[in-house]
């Protein structure tokens, strides 16, 4: 399986997971149709599935047009079936979603939205975390509670350290300023920020990041309890 990173809208990332044997593909969170269609047409991709982490427009904005053009099936969380446009296939917490050669475990990770999920392609050791876990940050809590978000991040933290994390936005540099401001003595963080700046300078995505790096550097994953996590989340909202 090959991953292709596609920039969408302002700072969103969509991702193709491509079975190179037959060019069958899934796309995660197509925020808009244009860049997705371009890649499909230039690479003879067969877009079989559209996977949505949550219902926000910048993650589902391409669903309708892509489904109409390619007949792809839209996959989303069962409890969000009324707000994920064009949804066809429902998934639930802890389910293994398996179609063709694609196989992912679903985690329900509420907090940013009530119905947010992650797709864990465990054989490939890759997780698509939408707007829940970012590199050096986490999503804003719009619909859930601090405790839900804390527990959602905890689920992700328990995965193998070498897991590659693919998140929904390029927020890494801005996030790094907050981590540095609140964790100034963290040498691993400082080293990671040097790498991040180098990537940004060369116009490269800072994703994927590894879960190991995030455990070392992401201040929201380093929070020991809900109270300290909540305090950080409030500070970040006003940073
Ligand atoms: Zn969102
Ligand atoms: Fe988003």
Tab-separated table of C-alpha atoms and ligand atoms in Angstrom:
chain	number	residue	atom	x	y	z
A	1	UNK	CA	0.000	0.000	0.000
A	2	UNK	CA	1.261	3.389	-0.962
A	3	UNK	CA	0.216	6.674	0.646
A	4	UNK	CA	-0.073	9.877	-1.315
A	5	UNK	CA	-0.527	13.181	0.500
A	6	UNK	CA	-2.806	15.722	-1.194
A	7	UNK	CA	-3.130	19.326	-0.074
A	8	UNK	CA	-6.704	20.623	-0.001
A	9	UNK	CA	-8.254	24.003	0.779
A	10	UNK	CA	-6.087	26.249	2.996
A	11	UNK	CA	-4.194	23.808	5.169
A	12	UNK	CA	-6.046	20.484	4.959
A	13	UNK	CA	-4.521	17.175	4.025
A	14	UNK	CA	-6.331	14.395	2.241
A	15	UNK	CA	-4.647	11.060	1.773
A	16	UNK	CA	-4.801	8.331	-0.833
A	17	UNK	CA	-4.120	4.759	0.190
A	18	UNK	CA	-3.309	2.962	-3.012
A	19	UNK	CA	-3.089	-0.747	-3.686
A	20	UNK	CA	-0.278	-0.661	-6.223
A	21	UNK	CA	-1.191	-4.055	-7.692
A	22	UNK	CA	-4.402	-2.734	-9.244
A	23	UNK	CA	-4.463	1.039	-8.521
A	24	UNK	CA	-7.536	0.616	-6.322
A	25	UNK	CA	-7.608	3.364	-3.735
A	26	UNK	CA	-9.283	4.877	-0.716
A	27	UNK	CA	-9.199	8.576	-0.066
A	28	UNK	CA	-9.336	9.894	3.488
A	29	UNK	CA	-11.170	13.182	4.138
A	30	UNK	CA	-11.414	14.770	0.689
A	31	UNK	CA	-11.936	18.404	1.670
A	32	UNK	CA	-12.627	19.418	-1.917
A	33	UNK	CA	-12.936	17.494	-5.177
A	34	UNK	CA	-10.449	19.351	-7.421
A	35	UNK	CA	-7.030	18.163	-6.209
A	36	UNK	CA	-8.389	14.646	-5.684
A	37	UNK	CA	-9.734	14.428	-9.241
A	38	UNK	CA	-6.430	15.745	-10.618
A	39	UNK	CA	-4.468	13.022	-8.909
A	40	UNK	CA	-6.932	10.305	-9.943
A	41	UNK	CA	-6.867	11.357	-13.586
A	42	UNK	CA	-3.074	11.684	-13.747
A	43	UNK	CA	-2.413	8.324	-12.114
A	44	UNK	CA	-5.182	6.039	-13.361
A	45	UNK	CA	-6.494	5.559	-9.861
A	46	UNK	CA	-9.713	3.649	-9.223
A	47	UNK	CA	-11.278	5.451	-6.295
A	48	UNK	CA	-13.241	2.731	-4.523
A	49	UNK	CA	-13.815	4.239	-1.076
A	50	UNK	CA	-14.074	7.636	0.552
A	51	UNK	CA	-13.292	7.439	4.270
A	52	UNK	CA	-14.390	10.304	6.523
A	53	UNK	CA	-13.002	10.899	10.017
A	54	UNK	CA	-15.772	13.381	10.854
A	55	UNK	CA	-18.510	15.470	9.290
A	56	UNK	CA	-16.855	18.919	9.075
A	57	UNK	CA	-17.038	20.436	5.597
A	58	UNK	CA	-13.269	20.637	5.199
A	59	UNK	CA	-13.145	16.831	5.491
A	60	UNK	CA	-16.223	15.823	3.491
A	61	UNK	CA	-16.426	18.617	0.897
A	62	UNK	CA	-15.401	16.288	-1.940
A	63	UNK	CA	-17.755	13.401	-1.118
A	64	UNK	CA	-20.630	14.246	-3.411
A	65	UNK	CA	-18.706	15.055	-6.567
A	66	UNK	CA	-16.243	12.185	-6.192
A	67	UNK	CA	-19.016	9.675	-5.575
A	68	UNK	CA	-20.938	10.936	-8.589
A	69	UNK	CA	-17.861	10.830	-10.845
A	70	UNK	CA	-16.326	7.528	-9.732
A	71	UNK	CA	-19.118	5.604	-8.006
A	72	UNK	CA	-17.039	5.377	-4.837
A	73	UNK	CA	-18.602	4.241	-1.567
A	74	UNK	CA	-18.567	6.697	1.327
A	75	UNK	CA	-17.581	5.211	4.700
A	76	UNK	CA	-18.336	6.944	8.000
A	77	UNK	CA	-19.315	6.518	11.637
A	78	UNK	CA	-22.785	5.045	12.084
A	79	UNK	CA	-23.865	7.749	14.548
A	80	UNK	CA	-22.982	10.438	12.005
A	81	UNK	CA	-25.061	8.909	9.231
A	82	UNK	CA	-27.287	11.976	9.037
A	83	UNK	CA	-24.470	14.469	8.711
A	84	UNK	CA	-21.842	12.790	6.545
A	85	UNK	CA	-22.899	13.619	2.997
A	86	UNK	CA	-23.591	10.645	0.712
A	87	UNK	CA	-22.675	8.048	3.328
A	88	UNK	CA	-23.065	4.418	2.129
A	89	UNK	CA	-21.256	2.187	4.605
A	90	UNK	CA	-21.503	2.548	8.380
A	91	UNK	CA	-18.698	1.664	10.759
A	92	UNK	CA	-18.624	1.522	14.543
A	93	UNK	CA	-16.147	1.627	17.401
A	94	UNK	CA	-13.562	-1.193	17.453
A	95	UNK	CA	-14.824	-2.660	14.203
A	96	UNK	CA	-12.399	-3.975	11.615
A	97	UNK	CA	-13.413	-2.438	8.320
A	98	UNK	CA	-12.259	-4.686	5.486
A	99	UNK	CA	-12.908	-4.252	1.770
A	100	UNK	CA	-10.776	-5.485	-1.119
A	101	UNK	CA	-7.205	-5.382	0.225
A	102	UNK	CA	-7.954	-2.505	2.609
A	103	UNK	CA	-8.197	-3.281	6.285
A	104	UNK	CA	-8.469	-0.774	9.120
A	105	UNK	CA	-9.569	-0.803	12.716
A	106	UNK	CA	-12.033	1.917	13.636
A	107	UNK	CA	-11.654	3.881	16.842
A	108	UNK	CA	-14.405	6.168	18.044
A	109	UNK	CA	-12.503	9.188	19.361
A	110	UNK	CA	-15.030	11.872	20.372
A	111	UNK	CA	-14.104	15.351	21.567
A	112	UNK	CA	-13.584	17.505	18.483
A	113	UNK	CA	-16.964	16.210	17.315
A	114	UNK	CA	-19.223	13.617	18.896
A	115	UNK	CA	-18.824	11.207	16.011
A	116	UNK	CA	-15.121	11.546	15.240
A	117	UNK	CA	-13.322	8.329	14.307
A	118	UNK	CA	-9.792	7.269	13.405
A	119	UNK	CA	-8.870	4.698	10.774
A	120	UNK	CA	-5.983	2.509	11.898
A	121	UNK	CA	-4.412	0.571	9.045
A	122	UNK	CA	-2.731	-1.717	11.542
A	123	UNK	CA	-0.922	-3.921	9.033
A	124	UNK	CA	0.724	-0.832	7.556
A	125	UNK	CA	1.114	0.771	11.003
A	126	UNK	CA	-0.566	3.973	9.907
A	127	UNK	CA	-3.348	5.878	11.619
A	128	UNK	CA	-5.491	8.645	10.175
A	129	UNK	CA	-6.481	10.884	13.042
A	130	UNK	CA	-8.446	13.700	11.361
A	131	UNK	CA	-8.819	16.658	13.721
A	132	UNK	CA	-8.247	14.732	16.960
A	133	UNK	CA	-4.472	14.289	17.081
A	134	UNK	CA	-2.291	16.734	15.171
A	135	UNK	CA	1.466	16.796	15.061
A	136	UNK	CA	2.377	18.669	18.284
A	137	UNK	CA	-1.249	19.477	18.959
A	138	UNK	CA	-4.795	18.241	19.240
A	139	UNK	CA	-8.130	19.371	17.887
A	140	UNK	CA	-10.343	21.974	19.450
A	141	UNK	CA	-13.112	20.565	21.577
A	142	UNK	CA	-16.267	21.598	19.745
A	143	UNK	CA	-18.873	19.013	20.689
A	144	UNK	CA	-17.407	16.726	23.304
A	145	UNK	CA	-15.946	17.150	26.770
A	146	UNK	CA	-12.335	17.547	27.876
A	147	UNK	CA	-12.548	14.104	29.381
A	148	UNK	CA	-13.709	12.570	26.101
A	149	UNK	CA	-10.871	14.212	24.212
A	150	UNK	CA	-8.349	13.120	26.831
A	151	UNK	CA	-9.586	9.527	26.609
A	152	UNK	CA	-9.628	9.617	22.821
A	153	UNK	CA	-5.987	10.672	22.783
A	154	UNK	CA	-5.244	7.953	25.335
A	155	UNK	CA	-6.561	5.306	22.936
A	156	UNK	CA	-4.166	6.538	20.265
A	157	UNK	CA	-1.277	6.721	22.749
A	158	UNK	CA	-1.554	2.994	23.390
A	159	UNK	CA	-0.703	2.047	19.803
A	160	UNK	CA	2.841	0.977	18.859
A	161	UNK	CA	5.336	3.851	18.955
A	162	UNK	CA	6.401	3.322	15.364
A	163	UNK	CA	2.836	3.980	14.138
A	164	UNK	CA	2.805	6.746	11.560
A	165	UNK	CA	0.274	9.478	12.279
A	166	UNK	CA	-1.501	11.196	9.383
A	167	UNK	CA	-3.556	14.141	10.599
A	168	UNK	CA	-6.098	16.432	8.977
A	169	UNK	CA	-4.238	19.738	8.903
A	170	UNK	CA	-0.805	21.276	8.488
A	171	UNK	CA	-0.801	23.055	11.845
A	172	UNK	CA	2.539	21.714	13.016
A	173	UNK	CA	4.652	24.870	13.041
A	174	UNK	CA	2.041	26.934	14.878
A	175	UNK	CA	1.542	24.043	17.296
A	176	UNK	CA	5.283	23.899	17.931
A	177	UNK	CA	5.267	27.466	19.293
A	178	UNK	CA	2.742	26.481	21.924
A	179	UNK	CA	4.676	23.333	22.888
A	180	UNK	CA	7.929	25.310	23.135
A	181	UNK	CA	6.296	28.023	25.237
A	182	UNK	CA	5.062	25.450	27.762
A	183	UNK	CA	7.765	22.788	27.630
A	184	UNK	CA	10.894	24.843	27.040
A	185	UNK	CA	13.336	22.272	28.445
A	186	UNK	CA	12.244	19.409	26.221
A	187	UNK	CA	15.299	18.618	24.078
A	188	UNK	CA	13.492	16.115	21.875
A	189	UNK	CA	10.928	18.791	21.127
A	190	UNK	CA	13.638	21.268	20.185
A	191	UNK	CA	15.190	18.739	17.835
A	192	UNK	CA	11.816	17.993	16.248
A	193	UNK	CA	11.143	21.695	15.723
A	194	UNK	CA	14.410	22.012	13.778
A	195	UNK	CA	13.252	19.177	11.494
A	196	UNK	CA	9.814	20.738	11.124
A	197	UNK	CA	11.225	24.126	10.125
A	198	UNK	CA	13.458	22.460	7.548
A	199	UNK	CA	10.458	20.687	5.990
A	200	UNK	CA	8.342	23.845	5.944
A	201	UNK	CA	11.215	25.792	4.369
A	202	UNK	CA	11.399	23.208	1.591
A	203	UNK	CA	7.630	23.295	1.125
A	204	UNK	CA	7.264	19.704	2.346
A	205	UNK	CA	4.480	18.357	4.556
A	206	UNK	CA	5.405	17.727	8.208
A	207	UNK	CA	3.211	14.611	8.108
A	208	UNK	CA	3.415	11.792	8.744
A	209	UNK	CA	4.809	12.100	12.225
A	210	UNK	CA	5.519	9.061	14.368
A	211	UNK	CA	3.557	8.288	17.486
A	212	UNK	CA	6.877	7.941	19.305
A	213	UNK	CA	7.814	11.523	18.391
A	214	UNK	CA	4.395	12.753	19.483
A	215	UNK	CA	4.665	10.955	22.820
A	216	UNK	CA	8.023	12.683	23.345
A	217	UNK	CA	7.116	16.137	22.055
A	218	UNK	CA	3.359	16.757	21.924
A	219	UNK	CA	2.428	18.503	25.149
A	220	UNK	CA	-1.190	17.324	24.925
A	221	UNK	CA	-0.085	13.691	24.880
A	222	UNK	CA	2.283	14.378	27.761
A	223	UNK	CA	-0.530	15.662	30.008
A	224	UNK	CA	-0.875	13.199	32.889
A	225	UNK	CA	-4.530	13.711	33.778
A	226	UNK	CA	-7.727	15.354	32.539
A	227	UNK	CA	-7.147	18.435	34.714
A	228	UNK	CA	-3.749	19.303	33.275
A	229	UNK	CA	-4.954	18.415	29.792
A	230	UNK	CA	-7.960	20.752	30.147
A	231	UNK	CA	-5.753	23.567	31.381
A	232	UNK	CA	-3.481	23.186	28.347
A	233	UNK	CA	-6.419	23.052	25.951
A	234	UNK	CA	-7.789	26.325	27.401
A	235	UNK	CA	-4.377	27.976	27.218
A	236	UNK	CA	-3.993	26.900	23.589
A	237	UNK	CA	-7.427	28.256	22.646
A	238	UNK	CA	-6.189	31.688	23.731
A	239	UNK	CA	-2.581	31.395	22.595
B	1	LIG	ZN1	-12.869	19.365	12.098
B	2	LIG	FE1	-10.643	20.211	9.946
